[in-house]
XYZ file of C-alpha atoms in Angstrom:
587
model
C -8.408 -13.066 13.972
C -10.173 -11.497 16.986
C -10.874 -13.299 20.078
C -14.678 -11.814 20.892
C -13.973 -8.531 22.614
C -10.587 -9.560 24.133
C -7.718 -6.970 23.767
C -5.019 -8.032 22.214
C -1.961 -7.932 24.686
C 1.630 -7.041 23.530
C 4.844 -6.423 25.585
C 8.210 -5.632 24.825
C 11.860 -7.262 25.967
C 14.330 -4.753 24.642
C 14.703 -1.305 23.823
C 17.701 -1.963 22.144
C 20.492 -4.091 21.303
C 22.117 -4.414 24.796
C 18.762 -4.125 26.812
C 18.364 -5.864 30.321
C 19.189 -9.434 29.672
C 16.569 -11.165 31.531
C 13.871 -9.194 30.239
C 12.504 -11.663 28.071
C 11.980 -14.355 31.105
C 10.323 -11.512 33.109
C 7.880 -10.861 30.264
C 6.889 -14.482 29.939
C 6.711 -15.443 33.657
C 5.229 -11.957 34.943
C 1.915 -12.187 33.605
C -0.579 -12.906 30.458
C 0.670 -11.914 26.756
C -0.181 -12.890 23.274
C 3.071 -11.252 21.619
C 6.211 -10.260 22.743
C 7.901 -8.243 21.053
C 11.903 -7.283 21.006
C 13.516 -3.863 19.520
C 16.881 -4.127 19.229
C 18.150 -1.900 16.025
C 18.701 1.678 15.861
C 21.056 3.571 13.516
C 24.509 3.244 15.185
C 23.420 -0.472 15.483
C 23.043 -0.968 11.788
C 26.556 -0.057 11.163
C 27.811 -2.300 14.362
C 25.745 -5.535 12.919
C 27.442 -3.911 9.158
C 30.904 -4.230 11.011
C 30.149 -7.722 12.241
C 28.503 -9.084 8.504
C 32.620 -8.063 7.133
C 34.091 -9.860 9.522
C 31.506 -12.857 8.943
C 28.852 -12.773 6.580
C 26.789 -15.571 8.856
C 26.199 -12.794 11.273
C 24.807 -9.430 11.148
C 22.188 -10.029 13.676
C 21.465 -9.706 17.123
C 23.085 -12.375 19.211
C 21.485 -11.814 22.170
C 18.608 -12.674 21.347
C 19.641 -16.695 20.654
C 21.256 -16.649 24.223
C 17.878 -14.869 25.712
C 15.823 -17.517 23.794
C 17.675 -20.558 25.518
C 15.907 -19.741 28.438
C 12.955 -18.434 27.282
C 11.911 -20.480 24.081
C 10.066 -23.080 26.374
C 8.080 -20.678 28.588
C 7.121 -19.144 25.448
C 5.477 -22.303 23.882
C 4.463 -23.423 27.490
C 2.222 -19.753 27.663
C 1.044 -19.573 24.046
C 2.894 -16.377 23.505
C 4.443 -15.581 20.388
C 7.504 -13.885 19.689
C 8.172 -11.060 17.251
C 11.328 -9.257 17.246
C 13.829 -7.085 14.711
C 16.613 -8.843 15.723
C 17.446 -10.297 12.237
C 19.204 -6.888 11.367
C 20.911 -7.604 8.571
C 20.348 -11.323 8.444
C 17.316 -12.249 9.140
C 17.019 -15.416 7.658
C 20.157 -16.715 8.891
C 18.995 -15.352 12.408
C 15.612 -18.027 11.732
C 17.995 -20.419 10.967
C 19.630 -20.272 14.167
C 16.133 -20.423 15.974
C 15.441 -23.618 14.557
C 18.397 -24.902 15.540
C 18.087 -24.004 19.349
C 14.732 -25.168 18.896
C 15.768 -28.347 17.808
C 18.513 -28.453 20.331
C 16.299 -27.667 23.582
C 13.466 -30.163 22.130
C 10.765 -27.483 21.926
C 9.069 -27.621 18.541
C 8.592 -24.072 16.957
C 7.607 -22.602 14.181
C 9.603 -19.741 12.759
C 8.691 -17.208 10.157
C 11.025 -14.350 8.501
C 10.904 -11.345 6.673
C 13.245 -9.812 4.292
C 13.601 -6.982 1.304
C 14.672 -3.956 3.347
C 18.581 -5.122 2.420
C 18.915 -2.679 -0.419
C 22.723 -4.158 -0.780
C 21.332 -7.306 -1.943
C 19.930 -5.391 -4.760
C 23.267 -3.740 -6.373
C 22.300 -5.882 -9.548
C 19.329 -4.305 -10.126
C 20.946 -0.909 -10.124
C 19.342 2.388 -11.887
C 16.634 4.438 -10.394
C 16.542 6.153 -6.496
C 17.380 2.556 -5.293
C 20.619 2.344 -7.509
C 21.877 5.661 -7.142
C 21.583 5.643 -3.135
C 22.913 1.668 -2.933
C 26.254 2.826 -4.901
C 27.523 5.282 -3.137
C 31.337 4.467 -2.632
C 31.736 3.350 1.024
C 27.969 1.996 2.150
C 28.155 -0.248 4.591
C 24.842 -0.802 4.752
C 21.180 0.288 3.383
C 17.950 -0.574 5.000
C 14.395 0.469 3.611
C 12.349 1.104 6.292
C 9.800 -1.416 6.158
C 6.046 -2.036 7.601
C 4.145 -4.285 9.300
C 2.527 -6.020 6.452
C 5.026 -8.791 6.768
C 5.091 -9.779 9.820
C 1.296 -10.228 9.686
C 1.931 -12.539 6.945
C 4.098 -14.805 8.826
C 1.372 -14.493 12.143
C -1.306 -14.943 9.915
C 0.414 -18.574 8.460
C 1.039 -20.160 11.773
C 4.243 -18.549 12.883
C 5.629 -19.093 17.001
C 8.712 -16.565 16.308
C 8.889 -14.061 13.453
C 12.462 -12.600 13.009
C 12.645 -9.040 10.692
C 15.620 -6.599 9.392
C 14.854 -3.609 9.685
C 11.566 -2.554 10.309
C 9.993 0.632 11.792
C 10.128 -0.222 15.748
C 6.215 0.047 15.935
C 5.665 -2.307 13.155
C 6.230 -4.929 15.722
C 3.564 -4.010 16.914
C 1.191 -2.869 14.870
C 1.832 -5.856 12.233
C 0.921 -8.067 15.504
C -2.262 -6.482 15.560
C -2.985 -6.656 11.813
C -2.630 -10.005 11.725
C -4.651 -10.729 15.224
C -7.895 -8.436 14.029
C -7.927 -8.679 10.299
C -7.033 -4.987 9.314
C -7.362 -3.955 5.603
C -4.940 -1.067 4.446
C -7.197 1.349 4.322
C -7.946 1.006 8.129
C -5.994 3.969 8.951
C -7.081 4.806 12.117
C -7.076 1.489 13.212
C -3.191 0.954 11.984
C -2.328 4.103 13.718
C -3.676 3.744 16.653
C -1.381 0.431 17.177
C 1.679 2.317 15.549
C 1.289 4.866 18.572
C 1.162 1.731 20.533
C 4.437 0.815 19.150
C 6.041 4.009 19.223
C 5.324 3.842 23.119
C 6.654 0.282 23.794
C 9.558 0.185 21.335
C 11.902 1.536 24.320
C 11.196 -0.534 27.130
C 11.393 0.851 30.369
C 11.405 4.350 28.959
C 7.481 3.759 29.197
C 7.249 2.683 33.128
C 9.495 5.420 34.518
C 12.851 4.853 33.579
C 14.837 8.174 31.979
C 11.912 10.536 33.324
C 12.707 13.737 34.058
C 10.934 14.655 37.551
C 12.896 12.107 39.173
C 13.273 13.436 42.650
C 16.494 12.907 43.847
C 15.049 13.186 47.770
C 12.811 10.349 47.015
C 15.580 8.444 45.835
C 17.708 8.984 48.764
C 14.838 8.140 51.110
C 14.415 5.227 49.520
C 11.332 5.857 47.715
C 13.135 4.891 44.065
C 10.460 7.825 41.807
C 8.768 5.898 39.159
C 10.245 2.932 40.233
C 13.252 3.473 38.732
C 15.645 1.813 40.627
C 14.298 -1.415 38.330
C 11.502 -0.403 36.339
C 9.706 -3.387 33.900
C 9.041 -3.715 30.993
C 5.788 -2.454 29.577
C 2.570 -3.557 27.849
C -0.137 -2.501 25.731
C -3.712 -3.845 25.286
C -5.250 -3.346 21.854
C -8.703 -3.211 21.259
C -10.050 -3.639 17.645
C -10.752 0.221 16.953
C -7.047 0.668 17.762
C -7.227 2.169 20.949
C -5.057 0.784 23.314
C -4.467 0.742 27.297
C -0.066 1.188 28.100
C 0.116 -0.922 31.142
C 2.818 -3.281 32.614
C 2.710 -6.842 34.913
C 1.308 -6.596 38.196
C 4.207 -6.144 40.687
C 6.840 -5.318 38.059
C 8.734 -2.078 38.900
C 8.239 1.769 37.276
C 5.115 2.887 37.068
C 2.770 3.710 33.954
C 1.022 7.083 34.394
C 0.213 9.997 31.872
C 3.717 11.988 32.063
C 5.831 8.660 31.435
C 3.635 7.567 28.103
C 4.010 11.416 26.737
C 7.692 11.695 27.929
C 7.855 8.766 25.062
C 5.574 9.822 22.641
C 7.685 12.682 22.449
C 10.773 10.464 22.235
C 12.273 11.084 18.111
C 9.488 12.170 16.921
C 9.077 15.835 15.308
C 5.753 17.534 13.812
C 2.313 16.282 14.444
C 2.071 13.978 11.439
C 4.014 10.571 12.389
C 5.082 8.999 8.932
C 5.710 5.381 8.634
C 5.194 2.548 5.924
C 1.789 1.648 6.728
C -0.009 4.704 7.901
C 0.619 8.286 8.852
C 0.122 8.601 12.269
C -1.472 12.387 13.840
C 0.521 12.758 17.218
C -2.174 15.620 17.673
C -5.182 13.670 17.413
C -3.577 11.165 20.677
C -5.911 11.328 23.897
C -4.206 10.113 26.696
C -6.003 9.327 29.693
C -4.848 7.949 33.593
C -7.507 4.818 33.787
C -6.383 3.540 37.466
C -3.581 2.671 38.554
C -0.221 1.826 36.126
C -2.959 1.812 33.482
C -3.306 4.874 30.613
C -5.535 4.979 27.887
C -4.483 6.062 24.509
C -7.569 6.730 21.757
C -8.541 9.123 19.447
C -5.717 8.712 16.923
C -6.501 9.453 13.711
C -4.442 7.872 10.571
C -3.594 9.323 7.001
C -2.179 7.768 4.056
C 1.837 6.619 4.559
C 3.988 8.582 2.738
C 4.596 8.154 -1.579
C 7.984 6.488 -0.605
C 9.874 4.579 1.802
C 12.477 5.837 4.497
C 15.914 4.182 3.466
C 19.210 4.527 6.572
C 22.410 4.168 4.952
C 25.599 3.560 7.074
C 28.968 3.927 6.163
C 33.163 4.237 7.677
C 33.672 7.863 8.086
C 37.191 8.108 8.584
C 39.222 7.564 12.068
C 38.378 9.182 15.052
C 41.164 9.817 18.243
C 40.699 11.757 21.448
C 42.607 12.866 24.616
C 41.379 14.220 27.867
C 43.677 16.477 29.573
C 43.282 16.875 32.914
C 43.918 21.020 34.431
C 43.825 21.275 37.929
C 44.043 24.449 40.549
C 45.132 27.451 39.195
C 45.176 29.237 35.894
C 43.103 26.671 34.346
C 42.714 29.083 31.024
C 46.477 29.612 30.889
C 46.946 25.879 30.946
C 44.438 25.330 28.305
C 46.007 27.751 25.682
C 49.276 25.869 26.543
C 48.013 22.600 25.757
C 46.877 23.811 22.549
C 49.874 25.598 21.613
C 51.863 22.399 21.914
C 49.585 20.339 20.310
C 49.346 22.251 17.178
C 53.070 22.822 17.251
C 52.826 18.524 16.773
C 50.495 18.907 14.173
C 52.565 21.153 12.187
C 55.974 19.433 12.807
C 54.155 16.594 11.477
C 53.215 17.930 8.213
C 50.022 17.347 8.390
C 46.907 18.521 10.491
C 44.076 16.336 10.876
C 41.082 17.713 9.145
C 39.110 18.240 11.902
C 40.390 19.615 15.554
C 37.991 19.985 18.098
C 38.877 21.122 21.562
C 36.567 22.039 24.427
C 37.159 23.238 27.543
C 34.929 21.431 30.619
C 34.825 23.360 33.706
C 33.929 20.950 35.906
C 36.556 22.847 38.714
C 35.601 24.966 41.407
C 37.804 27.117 43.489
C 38.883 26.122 47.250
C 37.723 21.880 46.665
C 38.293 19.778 49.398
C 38.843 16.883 46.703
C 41.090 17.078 44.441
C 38.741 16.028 41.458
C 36.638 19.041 42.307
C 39.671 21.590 41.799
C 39.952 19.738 38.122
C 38.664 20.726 34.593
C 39.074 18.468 31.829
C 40.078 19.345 28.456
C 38.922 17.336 25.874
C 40.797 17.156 22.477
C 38.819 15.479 19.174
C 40.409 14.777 16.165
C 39.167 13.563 12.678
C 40.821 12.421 9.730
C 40.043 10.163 6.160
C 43.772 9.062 6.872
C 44.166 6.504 10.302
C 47.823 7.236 10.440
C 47.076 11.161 10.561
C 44.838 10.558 14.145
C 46.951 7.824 15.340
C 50.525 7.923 16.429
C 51.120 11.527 15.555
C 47.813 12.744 17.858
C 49.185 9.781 20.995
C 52.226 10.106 20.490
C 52.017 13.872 20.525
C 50.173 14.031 23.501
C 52.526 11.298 25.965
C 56.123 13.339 24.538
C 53.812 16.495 26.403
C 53.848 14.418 29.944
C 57.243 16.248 31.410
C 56.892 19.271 29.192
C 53.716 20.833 29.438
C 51.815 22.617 32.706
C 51.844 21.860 36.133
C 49.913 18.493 37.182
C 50.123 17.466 33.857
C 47.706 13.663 33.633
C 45.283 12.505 31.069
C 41.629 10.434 32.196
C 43.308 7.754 29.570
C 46.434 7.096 27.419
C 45.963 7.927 23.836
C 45.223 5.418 21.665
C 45.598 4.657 17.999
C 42.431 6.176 16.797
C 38.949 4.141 15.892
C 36.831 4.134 12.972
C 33.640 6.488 12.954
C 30.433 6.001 11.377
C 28.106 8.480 9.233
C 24.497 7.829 8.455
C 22.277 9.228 6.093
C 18.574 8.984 5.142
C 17.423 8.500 2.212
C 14.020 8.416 0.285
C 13.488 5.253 -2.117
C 10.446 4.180 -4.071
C 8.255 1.218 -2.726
C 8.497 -0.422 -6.090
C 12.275 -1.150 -5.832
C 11.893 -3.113 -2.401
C 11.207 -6.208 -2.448
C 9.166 -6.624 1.063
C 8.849 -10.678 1.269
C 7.204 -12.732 4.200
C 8.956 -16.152 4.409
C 6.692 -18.556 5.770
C 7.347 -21.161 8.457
C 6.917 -24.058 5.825
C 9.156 -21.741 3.098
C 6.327 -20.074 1.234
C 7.109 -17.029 -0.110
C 4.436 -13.917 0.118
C 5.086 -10.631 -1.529
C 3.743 -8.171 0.179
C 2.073 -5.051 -1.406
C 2.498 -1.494 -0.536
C -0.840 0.408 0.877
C -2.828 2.587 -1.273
C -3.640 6.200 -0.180
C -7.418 5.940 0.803
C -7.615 8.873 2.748
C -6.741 12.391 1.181
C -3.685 14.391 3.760
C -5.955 16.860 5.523
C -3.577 20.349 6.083
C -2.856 20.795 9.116
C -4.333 24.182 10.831
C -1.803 26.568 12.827
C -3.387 25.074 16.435
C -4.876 27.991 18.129
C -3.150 28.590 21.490
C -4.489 29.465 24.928
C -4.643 32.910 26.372
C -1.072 33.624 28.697
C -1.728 33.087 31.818
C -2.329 36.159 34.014
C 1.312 37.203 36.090
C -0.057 38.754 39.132
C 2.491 37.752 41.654
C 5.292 38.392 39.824
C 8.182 35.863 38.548
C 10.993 33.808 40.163
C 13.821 32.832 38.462
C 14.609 28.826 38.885
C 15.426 25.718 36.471
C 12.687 25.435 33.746
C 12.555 21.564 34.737
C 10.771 22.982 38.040
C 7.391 22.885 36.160
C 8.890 21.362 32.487
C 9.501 17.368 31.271
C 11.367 16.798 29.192
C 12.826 14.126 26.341
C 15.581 13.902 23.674
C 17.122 11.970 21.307
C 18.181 11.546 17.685
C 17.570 11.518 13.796
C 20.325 11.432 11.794
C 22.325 14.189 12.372
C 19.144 16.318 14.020
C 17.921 16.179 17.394
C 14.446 16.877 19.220
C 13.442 17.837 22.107
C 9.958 17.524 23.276
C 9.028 19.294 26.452
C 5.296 18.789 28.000
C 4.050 20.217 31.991
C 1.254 18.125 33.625
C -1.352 20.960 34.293
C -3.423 23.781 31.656
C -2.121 26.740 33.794
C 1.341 25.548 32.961
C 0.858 24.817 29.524
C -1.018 28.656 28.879
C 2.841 29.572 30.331
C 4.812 27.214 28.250
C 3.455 27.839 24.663
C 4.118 31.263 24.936
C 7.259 31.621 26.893
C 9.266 28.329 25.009
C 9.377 30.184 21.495
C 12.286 28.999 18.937
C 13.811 32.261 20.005
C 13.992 31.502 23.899
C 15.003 27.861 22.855
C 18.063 29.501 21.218
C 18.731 31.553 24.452
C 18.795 28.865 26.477
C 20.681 26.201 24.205
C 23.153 28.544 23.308
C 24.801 25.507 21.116
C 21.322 25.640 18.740
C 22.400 29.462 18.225
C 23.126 28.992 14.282
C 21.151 25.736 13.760
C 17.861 25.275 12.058
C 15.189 24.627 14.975
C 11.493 23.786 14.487
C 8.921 23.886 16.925
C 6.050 21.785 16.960
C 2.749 22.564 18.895
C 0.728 19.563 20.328
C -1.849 21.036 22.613
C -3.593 17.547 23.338
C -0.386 16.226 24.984
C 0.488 19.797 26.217
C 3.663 19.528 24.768
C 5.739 21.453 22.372
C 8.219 19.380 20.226
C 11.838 21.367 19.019
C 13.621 19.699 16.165
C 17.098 20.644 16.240
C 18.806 19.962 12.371
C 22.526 19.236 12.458
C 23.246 19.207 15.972
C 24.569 15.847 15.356
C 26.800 16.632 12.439
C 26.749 13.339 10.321
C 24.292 11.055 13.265
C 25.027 9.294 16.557
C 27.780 6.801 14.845
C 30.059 10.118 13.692
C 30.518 10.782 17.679
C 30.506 14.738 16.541
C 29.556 16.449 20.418
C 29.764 15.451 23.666
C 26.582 13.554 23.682
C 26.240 12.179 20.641
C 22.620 10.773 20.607
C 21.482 13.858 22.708
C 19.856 11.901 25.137
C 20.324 14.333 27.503
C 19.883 17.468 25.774
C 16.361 17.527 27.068
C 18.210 17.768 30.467
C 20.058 20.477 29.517
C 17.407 22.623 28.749
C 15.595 21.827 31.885
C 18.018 22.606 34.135
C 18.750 26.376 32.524
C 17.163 29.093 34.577
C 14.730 31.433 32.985
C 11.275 34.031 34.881
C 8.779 31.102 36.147
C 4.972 32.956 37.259
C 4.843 32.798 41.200
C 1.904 31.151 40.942
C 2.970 28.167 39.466
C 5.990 27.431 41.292
């Protein structure tokens, strides 16, 4: 329960599964903390720890985590902090097991907590229903219900030093943390989603303190003044009062820096429309205040909370098929003439073969420019994709294909690689499944067992108005035509197989520009690859930001590789870097 008046203080280790190793030390040894917490699962993670569980069904979890915990077990116990991480995956019990065994091995006594339920392959007998009919779909590798934070408070609330989860919302870390600390009921809604905006913030790391923000100023960088400290930014922190507001701060002398434009750049980050739906509470992105309150310090209140959605959010991974690619390298002259060569040849292969994979996808990278002084700069790569159900139809006959072209093709023939034999590719899909049908379980450090109960709606869903938008901004100067990312931030990522994009500028003149100038139709002119796609755009005038979700720019989600850049982590980059008419008078 509550300490007096004292905020409750919770950092974070990892952003995800692969995260800066020594994190967890530099969390523990930088500064006071009640909880850390660690995020290490996403959706192309799922079907990695999925991989692992076939070739060993002891595994499935996060190894890194055990090796992090060698060295920082003992400074956790020596500071009082607790630890609360997702790294279970899809074992999270075995994962406990292997904390109590490095516990036991290092001599520092610990007790450790799980939570489990969200495994909806464990519950194949039960078939029949939403639950049966997504679980037995030929070909799932595995199926996660999205749980809360209702069992991890459980475990806190029963003595618990390290609680290990599957898959859990990445703020429920956090906000189950605080529900155990200050004795939330369900029905505290604004409370719970105050701390799930908390969450949402810390769940990637050094995202928060400056790291992937866009006004990094290369002359800064170069001068040695890293921007935002991003040349090592730490990891961040949040202070949690009992109303649920909360204070996004980070370790004195840790690197970054916390100010309002790196805590919206991730608010924004794979989100979409002002309502924020989770297990536990419904969280309204437009109600969020944010506030600089000195120095690496920014306040977060206001947040209002609704009733969580009638069912749970289920992520199902499976094996796609088999995935092979070549780059072909085209350097010089006649670069288009090569290109249509290439292609030629290759389907020539294809239909010698007998049989053409089912998907061909070939794009043409211009990354050549005329007169180079090196010889990389005179190049343009083009990059061949192939997809097929069948290995043997991506393999040999795509590599083998390709090599035979080496003294038969155009001049300065060279791939970046030699072909391989083709990989396996992922799909994942989400899925809606009823509360009932998961069996959300807190596993107690002395092997109680508590069942923990979904939240009743308590507060009635309130529409959400049109938000009325600010007058343009008077052009009186005239325009100059430059890279939006002059006055716009800007952050992507994924969702399945959509992406969003949430933009935000730092000042009201800017935003009176923005809302009206960064319509769905503009967004299509500028992201010229959105052209046919299904885009939303979401309005949040408190964070002056507008929020584009992009559906099926991903094709089948991150693990189905289907573009380029196949999280669109950098889409946001693209968009700020096309030119468009900026007002004199804000440039």
């Amino acid at each position: 329960m509550s300490r007096g008046g004292e905020p409750l203080r919770i950092g974070n280790a990892s952003g995800f599964y692969g995260d800066r190793f020594d994190a967890l030390r530099e969390m523990l040894t930088g500064g006071p903390l009640d909880i850390l917490t660690g995020d290490y699962l996403a959706e192309l993670t799922m079907l990695i720890l999925g991989q692992d569980r076939l070739k060993d069904p002891a595994r499935g979890y996060a190894t890194t985590f055990l090796r992090q915990l060698e060295d920082g077990l003992g400074l956790a116990v020596e500071r009082g902090v607790r630890i609360v991480t997702n790294a279970g995956g899809l074992n999270p019990a075995g994962l406990a097991d292997r904390v109590r065994e490095l516990a036991a091995k290092v001599g520092v006594p610990v007790r450790v907590a799980h939570v489990e339920g969200d495994d909806l392959l464990t519950g194949r007998d039960r078939g029949g229903g939403a639950l049966g009919d997504a679980v037995m779909t030929d070909g799932v590798l595995t199926a996660n219900a999205y749980l809360g934070g209702g069992g991890i408070a459980e475990c806190l609330r029963a003595g618990a030093d390290v609680v290990v989860t599957g898959r859990v919302t990445d703020a429920a870390l956090v906000s189950g943390a605080a529900q155990a600390h200050f004795g939330w009921r369900p029905d505290d809604l604004d409370r719970l989603a105050g701390a799930v905006i908390a969450g949402h913030v810390l769940e990637c790391g050094a995202q928060a303190t400056g790291g992937n923000y866009s006004f990094f100023d290369a002359r800064d960088f170069r001068a040695g003044r890293a921007p935002h400290g991003v040349f090592r930014p730490g990891f961040p922190l949040a202070e949690i009062a009992e109303d649920g507001s909360s204070v996004i701060t980070k370790h004195p002398g840790a690197g970054g820096v916390v100010d309002v434009g790196t805590v919206t750049a991730q608010l924004l980050y794979e989100t979409a429309g002002a309502r924020y739906p989770g297990p536990d509470v419904t969280a309204r992105l437009d109600s969020v205040r944010l506030r600089q309150e000195g120095p690496d310090r920014v306040r977060i209140d206001g947040v209002r909370g609704e009733a969580p959605p009638p069912t749970l959010k289920a992520g199902l991974t499976r094996l796609g098929g088999w995935r092979n690619e070549v780059t072909f390298v085209l350097t010089g002259l006649a670069v288009e003439a090569k290109a249509e060569l290439v292609r030629a040849q290759m389907d020539a292969a294809f239909a010698a073969a007998g049989r053409r994979p089912a998907e061909v996808r070939w794009t043409l990278v211009r990354t050549d420019r005329p007169d180079a002084d090196v010889q990389e700069e005179a190049s343009a790569l083009l990059r061949l994709v192939v997809r097929d159900a069948d290995r043997e139809v991506v393999g040999r006959a795509v590599s083998g294909a390709a090599i035979e072209l080496a003294l038969a093709s155009y001049p300065g023939f060279h791939v970046t690689a030699p072909p391989g034999k083709g990989t396996p590719y992922g799909v994942f899909e989400s899925v809606a499944v009823d509360p009932a049908d998961v069996p959300h379980t807190a596993v107690l450090p002395d092997g109680g067992r508590v069942s923990v109960e979904g939240p009743v709606a308590t507060r009635e869903v309130v529409r959400l108005p049109d938000p009325a938008l600010p007058e343009p901004p008077p052009t009186r100067r005239g325009t100059r035509r430059v890279p939006l990312g002059r006055l716009v931030g800007a952050r992507s990522g994924d969702k399945g197989g959509s992406a969003n994009v949430g933009v935000w500028v730092r000042t009201d003149a800017e935003w009176r520009w923005l809302v009206h100038e960064l319509t769905v139709e503009r967004f299509r002119q500028l992201l010229p690859e959105t052209a046919e796609l299904p885009v939303d755009r979401h309005v949040l005038p408190n964070l002056r930001a507008l929020n584009f979700v992009v559906d099926g720019l991903l094709g089948e989600g991150a693990a189905a590789q289907a573009r380029f850049d196949p999280q669109a982590k950098a889409v946001g980059e693209w968009l700020r870097a096309r030119h468009t008419d900026i007002p004199e008078e804000l440039l």
